[in-house]
Short mmCIF file of C-alpha atoms in Angstrom, two decimals:
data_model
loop_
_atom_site.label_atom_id
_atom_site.label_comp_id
_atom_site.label_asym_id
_atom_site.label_seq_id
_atom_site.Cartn_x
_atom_site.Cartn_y
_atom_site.Cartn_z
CA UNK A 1 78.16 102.88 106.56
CA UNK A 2 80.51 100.69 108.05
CA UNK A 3 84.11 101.32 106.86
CA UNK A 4 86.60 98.66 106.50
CA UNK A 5 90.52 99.53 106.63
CA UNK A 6 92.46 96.75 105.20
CA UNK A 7 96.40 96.62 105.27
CA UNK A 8 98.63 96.25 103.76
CA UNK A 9 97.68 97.54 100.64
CA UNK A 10 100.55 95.81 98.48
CA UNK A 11 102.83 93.06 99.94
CA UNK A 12 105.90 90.93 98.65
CA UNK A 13 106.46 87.81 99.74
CA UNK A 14 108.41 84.54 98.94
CA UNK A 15 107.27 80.91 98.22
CA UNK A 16 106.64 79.03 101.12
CA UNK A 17 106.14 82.77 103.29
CA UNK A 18 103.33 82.70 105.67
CA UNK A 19 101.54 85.91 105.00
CA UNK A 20 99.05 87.81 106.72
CA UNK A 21 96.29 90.46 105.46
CA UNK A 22 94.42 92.54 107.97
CA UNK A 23 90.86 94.89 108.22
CA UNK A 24 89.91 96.56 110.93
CA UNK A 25 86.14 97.79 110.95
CA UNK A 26 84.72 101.06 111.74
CA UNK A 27 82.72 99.38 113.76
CA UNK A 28 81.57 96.19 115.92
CA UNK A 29 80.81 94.08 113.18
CA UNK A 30 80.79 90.70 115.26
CA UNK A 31 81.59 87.66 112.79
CA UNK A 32 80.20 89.08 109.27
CA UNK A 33 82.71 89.41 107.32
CA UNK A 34 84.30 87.32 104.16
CA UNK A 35 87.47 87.12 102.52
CA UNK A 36 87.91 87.15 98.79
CA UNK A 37 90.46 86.53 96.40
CA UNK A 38 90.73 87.95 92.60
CA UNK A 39 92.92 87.25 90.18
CA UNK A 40 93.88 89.23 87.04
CA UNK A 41 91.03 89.54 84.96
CA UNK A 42 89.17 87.04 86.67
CA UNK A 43 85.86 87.36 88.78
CA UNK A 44 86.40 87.47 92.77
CA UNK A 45 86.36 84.15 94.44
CA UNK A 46 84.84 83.61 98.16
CA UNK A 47 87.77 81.74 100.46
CA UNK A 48 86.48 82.86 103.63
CA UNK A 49 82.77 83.49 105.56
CA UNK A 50 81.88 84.67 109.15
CA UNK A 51 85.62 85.78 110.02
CA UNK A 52 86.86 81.77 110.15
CA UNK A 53 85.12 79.40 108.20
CA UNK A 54 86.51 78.22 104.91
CA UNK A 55 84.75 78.00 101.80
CA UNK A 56 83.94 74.28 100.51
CA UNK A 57 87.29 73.70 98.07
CA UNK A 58 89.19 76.38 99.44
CA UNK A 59 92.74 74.84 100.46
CA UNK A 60 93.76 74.41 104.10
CA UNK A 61 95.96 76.93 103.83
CA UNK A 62 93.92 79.87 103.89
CA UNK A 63 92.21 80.82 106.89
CA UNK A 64 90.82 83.85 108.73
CA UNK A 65 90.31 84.87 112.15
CA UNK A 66 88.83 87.85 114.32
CA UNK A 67 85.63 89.43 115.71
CA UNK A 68 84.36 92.29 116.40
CA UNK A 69 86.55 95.46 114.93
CA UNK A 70 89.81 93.59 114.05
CA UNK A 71 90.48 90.87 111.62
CA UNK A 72 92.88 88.75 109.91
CA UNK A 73 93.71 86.76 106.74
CA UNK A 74 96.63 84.17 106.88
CA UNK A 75 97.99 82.16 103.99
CA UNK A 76 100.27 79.67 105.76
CA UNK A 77 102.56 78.70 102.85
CA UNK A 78 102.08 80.87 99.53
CA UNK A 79 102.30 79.24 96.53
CA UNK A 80 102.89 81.14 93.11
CA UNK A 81 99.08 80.33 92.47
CA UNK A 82 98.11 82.67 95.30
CA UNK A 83 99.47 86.30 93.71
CA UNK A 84 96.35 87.98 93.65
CA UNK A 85 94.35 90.76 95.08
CA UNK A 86 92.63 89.87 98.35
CA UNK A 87 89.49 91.66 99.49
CA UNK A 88 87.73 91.69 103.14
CA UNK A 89 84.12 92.18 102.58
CA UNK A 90 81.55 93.69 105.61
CA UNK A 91 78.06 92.41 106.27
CA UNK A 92 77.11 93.66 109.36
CA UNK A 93 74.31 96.18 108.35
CA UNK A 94 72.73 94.40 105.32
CA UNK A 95 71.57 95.04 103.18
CA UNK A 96 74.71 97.52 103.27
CA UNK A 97 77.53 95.64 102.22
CA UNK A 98 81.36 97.10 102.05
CA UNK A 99 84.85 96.02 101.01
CA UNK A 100 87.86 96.66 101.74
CA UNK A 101 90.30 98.82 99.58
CA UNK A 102 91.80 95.32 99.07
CA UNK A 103 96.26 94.24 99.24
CA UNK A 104 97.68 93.36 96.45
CA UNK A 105 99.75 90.49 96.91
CA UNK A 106 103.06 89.71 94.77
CA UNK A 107 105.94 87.17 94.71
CA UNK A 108 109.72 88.30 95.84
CA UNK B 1 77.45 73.49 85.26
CA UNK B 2 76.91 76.30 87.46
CA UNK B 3 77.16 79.96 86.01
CA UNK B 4 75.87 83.17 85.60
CA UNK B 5 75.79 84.91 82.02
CA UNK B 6 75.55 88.88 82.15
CA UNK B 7 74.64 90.99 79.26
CA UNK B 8 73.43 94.27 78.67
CA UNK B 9 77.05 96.49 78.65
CA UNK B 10 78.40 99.03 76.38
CA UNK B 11 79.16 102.37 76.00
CA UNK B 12 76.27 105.44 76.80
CA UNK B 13 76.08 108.93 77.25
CA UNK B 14 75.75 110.32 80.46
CA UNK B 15 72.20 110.36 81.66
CA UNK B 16 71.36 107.97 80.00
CA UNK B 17 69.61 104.64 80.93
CA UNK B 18 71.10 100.77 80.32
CA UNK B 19 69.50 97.89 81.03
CA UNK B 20 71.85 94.83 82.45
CA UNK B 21 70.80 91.10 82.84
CA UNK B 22 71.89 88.36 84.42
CA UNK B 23 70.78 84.49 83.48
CA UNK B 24 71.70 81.83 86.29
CA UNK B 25 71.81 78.17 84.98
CA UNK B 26 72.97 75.05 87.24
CA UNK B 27 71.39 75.75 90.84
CA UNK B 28 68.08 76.39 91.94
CA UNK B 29 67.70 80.15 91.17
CA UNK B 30 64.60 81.05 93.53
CA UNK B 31 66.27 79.53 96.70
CA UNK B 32 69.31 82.63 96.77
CA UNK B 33 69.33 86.17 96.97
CA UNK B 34 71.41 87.81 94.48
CA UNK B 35 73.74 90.70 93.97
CA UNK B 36 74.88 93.14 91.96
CA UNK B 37 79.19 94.48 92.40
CA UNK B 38 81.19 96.40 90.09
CA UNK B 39 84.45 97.13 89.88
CA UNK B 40 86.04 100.38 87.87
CA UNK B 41 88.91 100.15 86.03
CA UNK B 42 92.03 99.78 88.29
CA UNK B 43 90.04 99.82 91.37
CA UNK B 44 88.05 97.92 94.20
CA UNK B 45 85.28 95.99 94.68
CA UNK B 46 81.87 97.81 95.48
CA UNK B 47 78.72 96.39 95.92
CA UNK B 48 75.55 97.77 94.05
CA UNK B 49 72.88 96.24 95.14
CA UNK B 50 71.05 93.09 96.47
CA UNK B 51 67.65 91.41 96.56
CA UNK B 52 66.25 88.58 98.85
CA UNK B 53 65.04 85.25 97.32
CA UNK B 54 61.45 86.46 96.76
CA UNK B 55 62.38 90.17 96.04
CA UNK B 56 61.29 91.06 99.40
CA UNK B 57 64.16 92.48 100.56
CA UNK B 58 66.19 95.00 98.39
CA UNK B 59 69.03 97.17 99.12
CA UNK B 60 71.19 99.39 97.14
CA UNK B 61 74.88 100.97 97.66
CA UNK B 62 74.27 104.66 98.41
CA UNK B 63 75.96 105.58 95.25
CA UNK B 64 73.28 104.37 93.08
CA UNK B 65 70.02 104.63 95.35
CA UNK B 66 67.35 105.88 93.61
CA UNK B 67 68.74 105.68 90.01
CA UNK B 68 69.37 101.79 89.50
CA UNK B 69 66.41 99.56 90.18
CA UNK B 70 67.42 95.76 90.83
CA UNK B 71 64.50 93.05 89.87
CA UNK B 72 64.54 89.30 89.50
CA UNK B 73 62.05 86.87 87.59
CA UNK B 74 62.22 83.37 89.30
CA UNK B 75 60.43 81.81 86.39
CA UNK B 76 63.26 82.97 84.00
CA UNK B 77 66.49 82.30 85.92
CA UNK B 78 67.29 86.05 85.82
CA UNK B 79 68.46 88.83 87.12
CA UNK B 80 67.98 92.58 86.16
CA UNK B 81 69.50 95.77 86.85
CA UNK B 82 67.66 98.76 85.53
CA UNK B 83 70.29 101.66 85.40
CA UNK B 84 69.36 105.42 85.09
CA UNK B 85 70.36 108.83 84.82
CA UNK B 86 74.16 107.28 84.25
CA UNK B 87 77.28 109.05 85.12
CA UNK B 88 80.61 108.94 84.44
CA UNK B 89 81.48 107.47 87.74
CA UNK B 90 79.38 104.65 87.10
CA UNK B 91 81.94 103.31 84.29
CA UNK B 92 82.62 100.07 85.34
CA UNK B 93 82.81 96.01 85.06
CA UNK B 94 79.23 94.93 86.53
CA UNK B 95 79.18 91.14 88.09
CA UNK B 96 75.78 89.54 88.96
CA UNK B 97 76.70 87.20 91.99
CA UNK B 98 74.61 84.39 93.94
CA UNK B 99 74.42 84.47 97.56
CA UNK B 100 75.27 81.61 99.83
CA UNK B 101 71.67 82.04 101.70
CA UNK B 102 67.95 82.83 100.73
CA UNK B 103 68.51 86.54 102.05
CA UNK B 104 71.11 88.67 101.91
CA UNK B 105 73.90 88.08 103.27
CA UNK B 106 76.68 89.29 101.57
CA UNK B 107 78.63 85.99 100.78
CA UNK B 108 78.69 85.28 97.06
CA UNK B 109 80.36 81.89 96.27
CA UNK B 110 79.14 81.92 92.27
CA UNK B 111 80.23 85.24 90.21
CA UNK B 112 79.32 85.72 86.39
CA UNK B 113 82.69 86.92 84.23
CA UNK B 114 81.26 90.87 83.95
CA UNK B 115 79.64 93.18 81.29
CA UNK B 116 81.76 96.04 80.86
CA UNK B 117 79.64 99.45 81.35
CA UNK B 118 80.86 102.91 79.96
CA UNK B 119 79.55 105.89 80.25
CA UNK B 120 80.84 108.52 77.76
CA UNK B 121 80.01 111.09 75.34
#
């Protein structure tokens, strides 16, 4: 299985911060690989698919970037809405799927 | 209004077998694959296990191959996940998701809110 590292695990940040998330892959995993964003006691929401492209209603302010074994997750400008846990998610050996261990993200 | 309704939780004994479903309303339900995740008190996401469009195509999460059995009946909007010989380690909050494509893929942009599985004595 393909194992995802994602860091930080916890993170702090002020409004208006630009924050980023990253997962490095065991592997070359190319492209596959989504971001996802859960809130407390709420189901996971997709933001990001194939590394870069945003999800349809996703704000402008999210986006993701990388290929291959490294990765990253950017929030330009976090907003109180945004504390939440965020989750990269692996699909390069389907139907094997795998997740990070996720970073909890807080306000300062 | 798009939405997937699980059902099917609650608490059994360890090896044990529960039955989970899964009824999609809103979208076309035959043109997506669909998945299974859970998530364990306190902790991450995992996935379970997924099945193509036509049930074609099935995988499962190592942790649960050969014990749960995923199945979905197109004419009834649903999705199943047969669960046996259930451990401890399988306590959890099961989500039935919709892919983005006909196979899988591993993008799921519609998640049902959960059915809480425990398994106690």
């Amino acid at each position: 299985d393909v194992r995802m590292t994602q860091s930080p695990s916890s993170l702090s940040a002020s409004v208006g911060d630009r924050v980023t998330i990253t997962c490095q892959a065991s592997h070359d995993i190319s492209i596959y690989l989504n971001w996802y964003q859960q809130k407390p006691g709420k189901a996971p929401k997709l933001l990001i698919y194939d590394a870069s492209n945003l999800q349809k209603g996703v704000p402008s302010t999210f986006s993701g970037g990388g290929s291959g074994t490294y990765f990253s997750f950017t929030i330009t400008s976090l907003q109180p809405e945004d504390v939440a846990t965020y989750y990269c998610q692996q699909y390069d050996n389907v139907p094997s799927i795998t997740f990070g261990q996720g970073t909890r993200l807080e306000l300062k | 209004e798009v939405q997937l309704v699980e059902s099917g939780g609650g608490l059994v004994q360890p090896g044990r077998s529960l039955r989970l479903s899964c009824v999609a309303s809103g979208f076309t339900f035959n043109d997506y694959a669909m998945h299974w995740f859970r998530q364990a008190p306190g902790k991450g996401l995992e996935w379970v296990s997924g099945i193509s469009w036509n049930s074609g195509y099935i995988g499962y999460a190592e942790s649960v191959k050969g014990r749960f059995t995923i199945s979905r009946d197109n004419a009834k909007n649903s999705l199943y996940l047969e669960m046996n010989s259930l451990r401890a380690e399988d306590t959890a909050l099961y989500y039935c998701a919709k892919d983005v494509v006909v196979v899988i893929s591993g993008a799921s942009d519609i998640w049902g809110q959960g059915t809480m599985v425990t398994v106690s004595s």
